[in-house]
C-alpha positions as a Python dict, from the first residue, in 0.01 Angstrom:
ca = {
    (1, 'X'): (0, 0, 0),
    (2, 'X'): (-179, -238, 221),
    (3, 'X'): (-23, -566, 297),
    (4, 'X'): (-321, -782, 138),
    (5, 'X'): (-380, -606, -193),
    (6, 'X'): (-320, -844, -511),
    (7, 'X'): (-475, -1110, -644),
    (8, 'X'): (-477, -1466, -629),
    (9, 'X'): (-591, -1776, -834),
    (10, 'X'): (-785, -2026, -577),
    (11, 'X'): (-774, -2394, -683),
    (12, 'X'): (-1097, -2386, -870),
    (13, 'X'): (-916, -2189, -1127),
    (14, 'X'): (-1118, -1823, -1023),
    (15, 'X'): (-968, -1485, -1000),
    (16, 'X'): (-967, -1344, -620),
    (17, 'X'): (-847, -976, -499),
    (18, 'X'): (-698, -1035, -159),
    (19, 'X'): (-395, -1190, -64),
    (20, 'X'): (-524, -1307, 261),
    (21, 'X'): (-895, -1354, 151),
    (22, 'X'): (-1130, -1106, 194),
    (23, 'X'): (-1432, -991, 401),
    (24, 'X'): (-1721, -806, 387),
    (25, 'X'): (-2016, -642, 581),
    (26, 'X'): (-2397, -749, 539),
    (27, 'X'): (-2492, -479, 791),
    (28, 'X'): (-2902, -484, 842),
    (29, 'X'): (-3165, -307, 1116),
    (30, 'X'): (-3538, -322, 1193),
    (31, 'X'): (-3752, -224, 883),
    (32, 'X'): (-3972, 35, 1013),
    (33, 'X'): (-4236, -25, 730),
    (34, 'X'): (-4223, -384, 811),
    (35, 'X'): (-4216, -544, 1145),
    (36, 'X'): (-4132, -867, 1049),
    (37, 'X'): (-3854, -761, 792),
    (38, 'X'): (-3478, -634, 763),
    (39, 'X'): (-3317, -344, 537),
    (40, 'X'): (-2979, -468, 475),
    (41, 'X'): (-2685, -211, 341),
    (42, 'X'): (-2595, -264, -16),
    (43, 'X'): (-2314, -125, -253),
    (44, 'X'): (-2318, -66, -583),
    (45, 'X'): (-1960, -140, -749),
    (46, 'X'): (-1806, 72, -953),
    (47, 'X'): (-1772, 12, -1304),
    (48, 'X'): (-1426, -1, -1351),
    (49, 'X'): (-1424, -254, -1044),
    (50, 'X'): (-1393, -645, -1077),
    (51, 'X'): (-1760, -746, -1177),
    (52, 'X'): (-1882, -395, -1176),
    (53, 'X'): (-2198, -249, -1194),
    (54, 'X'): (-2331, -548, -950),
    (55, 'X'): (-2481, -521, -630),
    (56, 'X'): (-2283, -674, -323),
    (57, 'X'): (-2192, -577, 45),
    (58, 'X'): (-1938, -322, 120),
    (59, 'X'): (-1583, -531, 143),
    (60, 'X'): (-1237, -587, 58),
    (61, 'X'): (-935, -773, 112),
    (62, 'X'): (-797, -836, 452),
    (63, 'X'): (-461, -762, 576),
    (64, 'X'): (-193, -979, 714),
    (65, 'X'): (-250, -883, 1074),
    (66, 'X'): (-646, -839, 1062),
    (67, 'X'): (-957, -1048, 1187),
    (68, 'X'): (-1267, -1048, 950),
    (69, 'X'): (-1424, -824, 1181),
    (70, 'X'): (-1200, -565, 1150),
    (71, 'X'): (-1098, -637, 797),
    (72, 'X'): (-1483, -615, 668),
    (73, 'X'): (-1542, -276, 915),
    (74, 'X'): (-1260, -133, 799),
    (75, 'X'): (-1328, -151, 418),
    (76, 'X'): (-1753, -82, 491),
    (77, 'X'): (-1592, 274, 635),
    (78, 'X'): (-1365, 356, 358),
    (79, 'X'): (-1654, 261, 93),
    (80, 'X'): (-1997, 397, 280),
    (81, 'X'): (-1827, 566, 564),
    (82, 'X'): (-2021, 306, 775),
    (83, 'X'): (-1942, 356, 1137),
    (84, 'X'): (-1809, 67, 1350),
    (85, 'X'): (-1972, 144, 1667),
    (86, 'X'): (-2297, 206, 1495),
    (87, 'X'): (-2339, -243, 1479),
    (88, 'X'): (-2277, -547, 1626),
    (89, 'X'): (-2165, -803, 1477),
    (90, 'X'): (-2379, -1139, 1497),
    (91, 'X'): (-2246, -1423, 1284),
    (92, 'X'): (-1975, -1517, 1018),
    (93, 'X'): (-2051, -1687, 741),
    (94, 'X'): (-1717, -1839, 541),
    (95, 'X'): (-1709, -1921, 165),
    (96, 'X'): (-1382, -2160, 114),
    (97, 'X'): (-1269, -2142, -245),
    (98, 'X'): (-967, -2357, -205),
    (99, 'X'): (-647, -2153, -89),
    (100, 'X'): (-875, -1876, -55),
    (101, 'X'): (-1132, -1761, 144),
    (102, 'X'): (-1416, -1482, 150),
    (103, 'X'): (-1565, -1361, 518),
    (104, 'X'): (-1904, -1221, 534),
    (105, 'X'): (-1966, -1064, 921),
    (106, 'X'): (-2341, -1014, 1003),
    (107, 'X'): (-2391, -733, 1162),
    (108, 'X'): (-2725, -542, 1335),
    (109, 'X'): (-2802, -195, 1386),
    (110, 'X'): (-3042, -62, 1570),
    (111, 'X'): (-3135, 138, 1315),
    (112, 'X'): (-3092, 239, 933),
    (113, 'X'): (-2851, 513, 973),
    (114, 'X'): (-2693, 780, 694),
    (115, 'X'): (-2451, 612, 459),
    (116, 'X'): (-2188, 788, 183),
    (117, 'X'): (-2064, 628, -121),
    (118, 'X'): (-1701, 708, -153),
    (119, 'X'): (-1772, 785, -544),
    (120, 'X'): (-1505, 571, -645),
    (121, 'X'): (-1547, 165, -528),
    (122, 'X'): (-1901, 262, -484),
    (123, 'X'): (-2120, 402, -734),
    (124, 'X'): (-2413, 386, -471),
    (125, 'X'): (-2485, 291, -140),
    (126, 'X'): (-2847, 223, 32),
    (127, 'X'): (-3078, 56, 247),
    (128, 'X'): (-3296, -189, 60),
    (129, 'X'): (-3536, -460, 220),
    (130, 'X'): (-3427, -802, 238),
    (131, 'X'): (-3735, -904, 53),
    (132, 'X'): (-3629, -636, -306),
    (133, 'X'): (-3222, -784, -286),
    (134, 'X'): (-3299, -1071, -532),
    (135, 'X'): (-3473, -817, -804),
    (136, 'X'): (-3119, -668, -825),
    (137, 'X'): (-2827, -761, -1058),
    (138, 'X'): (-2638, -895, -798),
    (139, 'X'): (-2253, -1024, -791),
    (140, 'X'): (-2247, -1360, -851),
    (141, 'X'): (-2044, -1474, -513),
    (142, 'X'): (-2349, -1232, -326),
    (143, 'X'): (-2574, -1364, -576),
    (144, 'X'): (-2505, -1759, -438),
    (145, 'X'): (-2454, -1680, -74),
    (146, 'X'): (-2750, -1461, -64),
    (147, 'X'): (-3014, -1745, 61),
    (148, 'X'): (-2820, -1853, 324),
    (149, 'X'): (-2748, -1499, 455),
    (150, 'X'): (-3099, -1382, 389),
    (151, 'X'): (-3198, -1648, 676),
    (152, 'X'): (-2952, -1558, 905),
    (153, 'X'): (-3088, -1223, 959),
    (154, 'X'): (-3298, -1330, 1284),
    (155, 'X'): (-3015, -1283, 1533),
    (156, 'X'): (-3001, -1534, 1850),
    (157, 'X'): (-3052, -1489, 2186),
    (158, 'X'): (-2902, -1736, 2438),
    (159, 'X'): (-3125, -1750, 2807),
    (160, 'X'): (-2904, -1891, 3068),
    (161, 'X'): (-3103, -2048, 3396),
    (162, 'X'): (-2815, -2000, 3636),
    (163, 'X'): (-3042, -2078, 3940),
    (164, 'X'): (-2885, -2395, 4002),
    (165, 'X'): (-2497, -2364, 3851),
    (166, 'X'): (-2222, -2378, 4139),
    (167, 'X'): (-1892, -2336, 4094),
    (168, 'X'): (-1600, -2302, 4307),
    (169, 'X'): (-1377, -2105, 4473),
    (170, 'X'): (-1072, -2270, 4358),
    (171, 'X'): (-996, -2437, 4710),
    (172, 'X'): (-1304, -2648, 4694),
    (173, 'X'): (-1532, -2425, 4857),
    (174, 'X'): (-1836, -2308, 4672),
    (175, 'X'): (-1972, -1974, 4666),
    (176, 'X'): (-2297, -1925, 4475),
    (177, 'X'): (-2260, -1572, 4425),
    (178, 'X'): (-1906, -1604, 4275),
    (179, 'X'): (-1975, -1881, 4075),
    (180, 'X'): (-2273, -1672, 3919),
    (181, 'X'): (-2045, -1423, 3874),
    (182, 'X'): (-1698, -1692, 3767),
    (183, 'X'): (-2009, -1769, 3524),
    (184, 'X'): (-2122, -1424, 3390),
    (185, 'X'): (-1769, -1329, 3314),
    (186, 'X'): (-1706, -1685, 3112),
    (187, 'X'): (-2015, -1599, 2910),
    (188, 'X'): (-1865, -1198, 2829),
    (189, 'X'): (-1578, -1442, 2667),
    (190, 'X'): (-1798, -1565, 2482),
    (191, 'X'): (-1949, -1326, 2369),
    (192, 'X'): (-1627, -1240, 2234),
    (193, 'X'): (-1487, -1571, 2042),
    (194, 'X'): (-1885, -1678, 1947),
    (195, 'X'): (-2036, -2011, 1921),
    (196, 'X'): (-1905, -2223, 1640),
    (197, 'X'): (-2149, -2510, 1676),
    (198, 'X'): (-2504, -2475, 1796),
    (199, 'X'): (-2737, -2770, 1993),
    (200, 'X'): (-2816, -3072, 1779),
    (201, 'X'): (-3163, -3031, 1654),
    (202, 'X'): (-3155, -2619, 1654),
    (203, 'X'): (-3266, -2510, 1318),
    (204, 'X'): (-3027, -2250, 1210),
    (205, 'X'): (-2824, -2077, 881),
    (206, 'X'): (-2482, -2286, 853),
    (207, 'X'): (-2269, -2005, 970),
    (208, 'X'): (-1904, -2036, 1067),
    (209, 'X'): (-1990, -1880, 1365),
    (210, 'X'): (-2285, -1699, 1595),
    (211, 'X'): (-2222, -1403, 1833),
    (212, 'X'): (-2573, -1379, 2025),
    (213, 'X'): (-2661, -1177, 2320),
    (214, 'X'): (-2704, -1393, 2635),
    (215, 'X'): (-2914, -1332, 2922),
    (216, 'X'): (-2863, -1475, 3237),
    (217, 'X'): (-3095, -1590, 3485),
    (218, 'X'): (-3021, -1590, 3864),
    (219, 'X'): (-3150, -1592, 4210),
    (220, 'X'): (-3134, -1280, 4414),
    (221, 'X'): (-3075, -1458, 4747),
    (222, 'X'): (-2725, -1571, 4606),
    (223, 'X'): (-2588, -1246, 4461),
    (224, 'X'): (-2313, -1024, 4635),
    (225, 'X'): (-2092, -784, 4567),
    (226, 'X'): (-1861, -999, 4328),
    (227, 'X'): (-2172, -964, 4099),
    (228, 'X'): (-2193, -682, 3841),
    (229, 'X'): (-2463, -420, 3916),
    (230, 'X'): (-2603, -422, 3590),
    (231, 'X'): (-2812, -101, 3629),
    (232, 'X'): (-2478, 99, 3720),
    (233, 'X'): (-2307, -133, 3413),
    (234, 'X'): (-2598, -16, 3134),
    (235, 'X'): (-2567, 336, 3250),
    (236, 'X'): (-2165, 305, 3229),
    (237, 'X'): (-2186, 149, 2849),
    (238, 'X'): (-2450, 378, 2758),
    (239, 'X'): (-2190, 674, 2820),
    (240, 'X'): (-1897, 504, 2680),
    (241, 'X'): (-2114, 411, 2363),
    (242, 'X'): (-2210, 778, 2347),
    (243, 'X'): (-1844, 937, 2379),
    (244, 'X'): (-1710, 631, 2101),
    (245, 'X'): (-1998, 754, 1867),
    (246, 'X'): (-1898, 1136, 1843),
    (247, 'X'): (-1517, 1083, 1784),
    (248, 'X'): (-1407, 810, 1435),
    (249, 'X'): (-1128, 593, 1490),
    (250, 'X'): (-826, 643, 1241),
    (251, 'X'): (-753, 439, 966),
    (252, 'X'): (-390, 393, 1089),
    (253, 'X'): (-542, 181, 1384),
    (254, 'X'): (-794, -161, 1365),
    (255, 'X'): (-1175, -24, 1375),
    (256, 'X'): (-1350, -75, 1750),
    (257, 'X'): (-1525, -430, 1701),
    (258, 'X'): (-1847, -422, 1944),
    (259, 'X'): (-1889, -743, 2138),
    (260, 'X'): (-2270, -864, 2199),
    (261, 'X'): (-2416, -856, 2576),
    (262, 'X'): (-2470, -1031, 2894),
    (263, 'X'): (-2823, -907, 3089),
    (264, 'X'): (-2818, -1046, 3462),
    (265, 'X'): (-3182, -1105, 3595),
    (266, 'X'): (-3240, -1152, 3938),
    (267, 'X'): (-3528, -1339, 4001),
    (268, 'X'): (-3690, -1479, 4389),
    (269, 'X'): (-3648, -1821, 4373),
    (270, 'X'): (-3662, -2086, 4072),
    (271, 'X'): (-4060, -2072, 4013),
    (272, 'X'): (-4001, -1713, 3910),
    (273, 'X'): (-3713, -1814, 3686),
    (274, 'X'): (-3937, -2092, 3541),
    (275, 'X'): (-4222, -1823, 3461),
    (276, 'X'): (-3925, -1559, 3343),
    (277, 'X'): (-3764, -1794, 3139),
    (278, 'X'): (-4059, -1911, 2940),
    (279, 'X'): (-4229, -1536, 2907),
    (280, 'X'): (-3878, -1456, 2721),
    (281, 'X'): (-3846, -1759, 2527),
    (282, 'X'): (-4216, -1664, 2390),
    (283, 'X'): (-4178, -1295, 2376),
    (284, 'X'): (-3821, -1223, 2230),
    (285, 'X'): (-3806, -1161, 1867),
    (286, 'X'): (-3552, -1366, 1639),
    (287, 'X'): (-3397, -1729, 1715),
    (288, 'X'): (-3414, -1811, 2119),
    (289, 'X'): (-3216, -2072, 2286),
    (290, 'X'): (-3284, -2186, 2625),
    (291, 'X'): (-2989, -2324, 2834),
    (292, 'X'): (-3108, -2503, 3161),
    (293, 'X'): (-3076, -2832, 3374),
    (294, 'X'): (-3384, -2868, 3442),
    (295, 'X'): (-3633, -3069, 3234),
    (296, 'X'): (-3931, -2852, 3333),
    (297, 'X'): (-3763, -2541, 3211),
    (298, 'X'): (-3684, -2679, 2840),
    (299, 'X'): (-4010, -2832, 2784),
    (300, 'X'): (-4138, -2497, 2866),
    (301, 'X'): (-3938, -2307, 2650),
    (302, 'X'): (-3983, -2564, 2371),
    (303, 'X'): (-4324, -2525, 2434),
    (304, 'X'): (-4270, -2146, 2330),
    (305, 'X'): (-4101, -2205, 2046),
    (306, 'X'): (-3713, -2197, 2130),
    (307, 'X'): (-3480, -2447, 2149),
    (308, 'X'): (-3343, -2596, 2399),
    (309, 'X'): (-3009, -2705, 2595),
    (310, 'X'): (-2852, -2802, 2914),
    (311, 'X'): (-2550, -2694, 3075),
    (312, 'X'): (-2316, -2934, 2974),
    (313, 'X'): (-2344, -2788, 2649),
    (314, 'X'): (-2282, -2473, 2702),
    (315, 'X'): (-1992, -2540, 2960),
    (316, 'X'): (-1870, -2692, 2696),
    (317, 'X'): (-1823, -2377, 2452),
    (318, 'X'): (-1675, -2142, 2746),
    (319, 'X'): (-1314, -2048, 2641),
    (320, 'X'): (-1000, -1989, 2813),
    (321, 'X'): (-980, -1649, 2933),
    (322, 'X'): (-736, -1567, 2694),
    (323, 'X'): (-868, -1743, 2399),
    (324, 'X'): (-788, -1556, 2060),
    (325, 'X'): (-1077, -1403, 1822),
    (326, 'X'): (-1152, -1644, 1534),
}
């Protein structure tokens, strides 16, 4: 018996399953009849389940020892045999009940793939656009959150202009090319822990937290060697993604939890990073946020539709090496 199975009474008087809260996967990809639009992955509860017959996401109660990440991956599996290292997540959106809590983990695909129901939580499993979830009979907790998930299906993309970031050395001695490095590795953290609070002004879903892919921006003339060849790195991840795929982890062990990505581009000189920088914050589908120092750069990219930030702010967010997942 798993360590967070029972239920509990949360201080609004309502009837929860999950000692430890719960969580739950709102996995969506591209729709390939729609360019603009999502499919999201949607269960169809058993009867004999609590509000069955209803539409919601795949889920279930966490364990003691489990983030919501692996909590909701673990359940999608044993419900729709959805894969773990088939998505990534991209935001958590928390629903406090009052001594209890439910986790929803956003999480993309690059694809619709094959799903199973497991014929006995799940009396059907499928890929539905975003725009045909509110004709459904939904469950109510779905049913309320729905609006604010719905929005936060445009994932973010954070553009770093590390032309002009220096950092040192730890004796006082700055190195460009290991501070752009020093910098590349605190943003892989990142990636990691997410963003809890976005830029004043940014227009965005209220989610607990945001997990977006971040591209970084540099200039050739100060990488070395203590940079990561990012050719050699895609290649390397490409395999590794490739072996993960063909072999399931076991239920006895926490499901592989994908972390988003940092892209290095080396550009010659700032005036190319200006004209990168604003062709991406134009061109790159779903929520952009531009992260520079340099006026010219965010008036650009606000210009192009994304918001905008400097340094500071983002300096601000970079954790501790050995900062624990939320």
């Amino acid at each position: 018996m798993r360590s967070g199975n029972g239920w509990v009474t949360c201080e609004q008087g309502h009837q929860h399953w999950g000692l430890f809260g719960a969580a739950g996967v709102l996995a969506y990809a591209p729709d390939p009849d729609d360019q603009a639009g999502s499919l999201v992955l949607l269960q169809h509860r058993a009867r004999w389940s609590h509000q069955g017959g209803t539409w919601a996401l795949p889920g279930g109660a966490m364990d003691s020892d489990e983030t919501p990440a692996e909590a909701a991956l673990r359940e999608a599996d044993e419900e729709c045999m959805l894969d773990p290292k088939l998505v990534v997540p991209r935001g958590l959106y928390v629903e406090a009940h009052g001594g209890w809590t439910y986790h929803t983990i956003l999480a993309q695909a690059a694809e619709p793939f094959r799903v199973y129901s497991d014929a006995y939580e799940s009396d059907e499993v499928l890929w539905l656009p975003a725009g045909q979830v509110d004709q459904l009979d939904l469950h109510p907790g779905f049913a309320a959150s729905w609006p604010v998930l719905r929005e936060a299906l445009q994932p973010l993309t954070v553009f770093v202009d590390g032309t002009g970031f220096a950092g040192s050395t730890g004796n006082g001695t700055a190195r460009p090319g290991s501070a752009a490095a020093a910098l590349r590795a605190r943003l892989a953290d990142l990636t990691r822990v997410g963003i809890a609070a976005l830029p004043d002004g940014f227009a965005a879903p209220p989610l607990e937290r945001w997990y977006p892919d971040y591209v970084l921006v540099l200039d050739d003339t100060v990488l070395d060697d203590t940079v990561l060849d990012t050719g050699a790195l895609a290649a390397a991840v490409d395999e590794a993604g490739k072996a993960s795929r063909a072999a399931r982890y076991s239920w006895n062990e926490p499901p592989v939890v994908r972390t988003a990505e940092v892209r290095t581009v080396a550009v010659a000189g700032r005036a190319q990073a200006d004209d990168v920088l604003a062709d991406l914050a134009g061109s790159t589908q779903g929520r952009r946020l531009v992260v520079s120092d340099r006026p010219g750069v965010r008036d650009r990219a606000a210009a192009a539709g994304a918001g905008v930030a400097d340094l500071k702010w983002l300096l601000g967010l970079l954790p501790p090496a050995d900062a624990p997942e939320p």
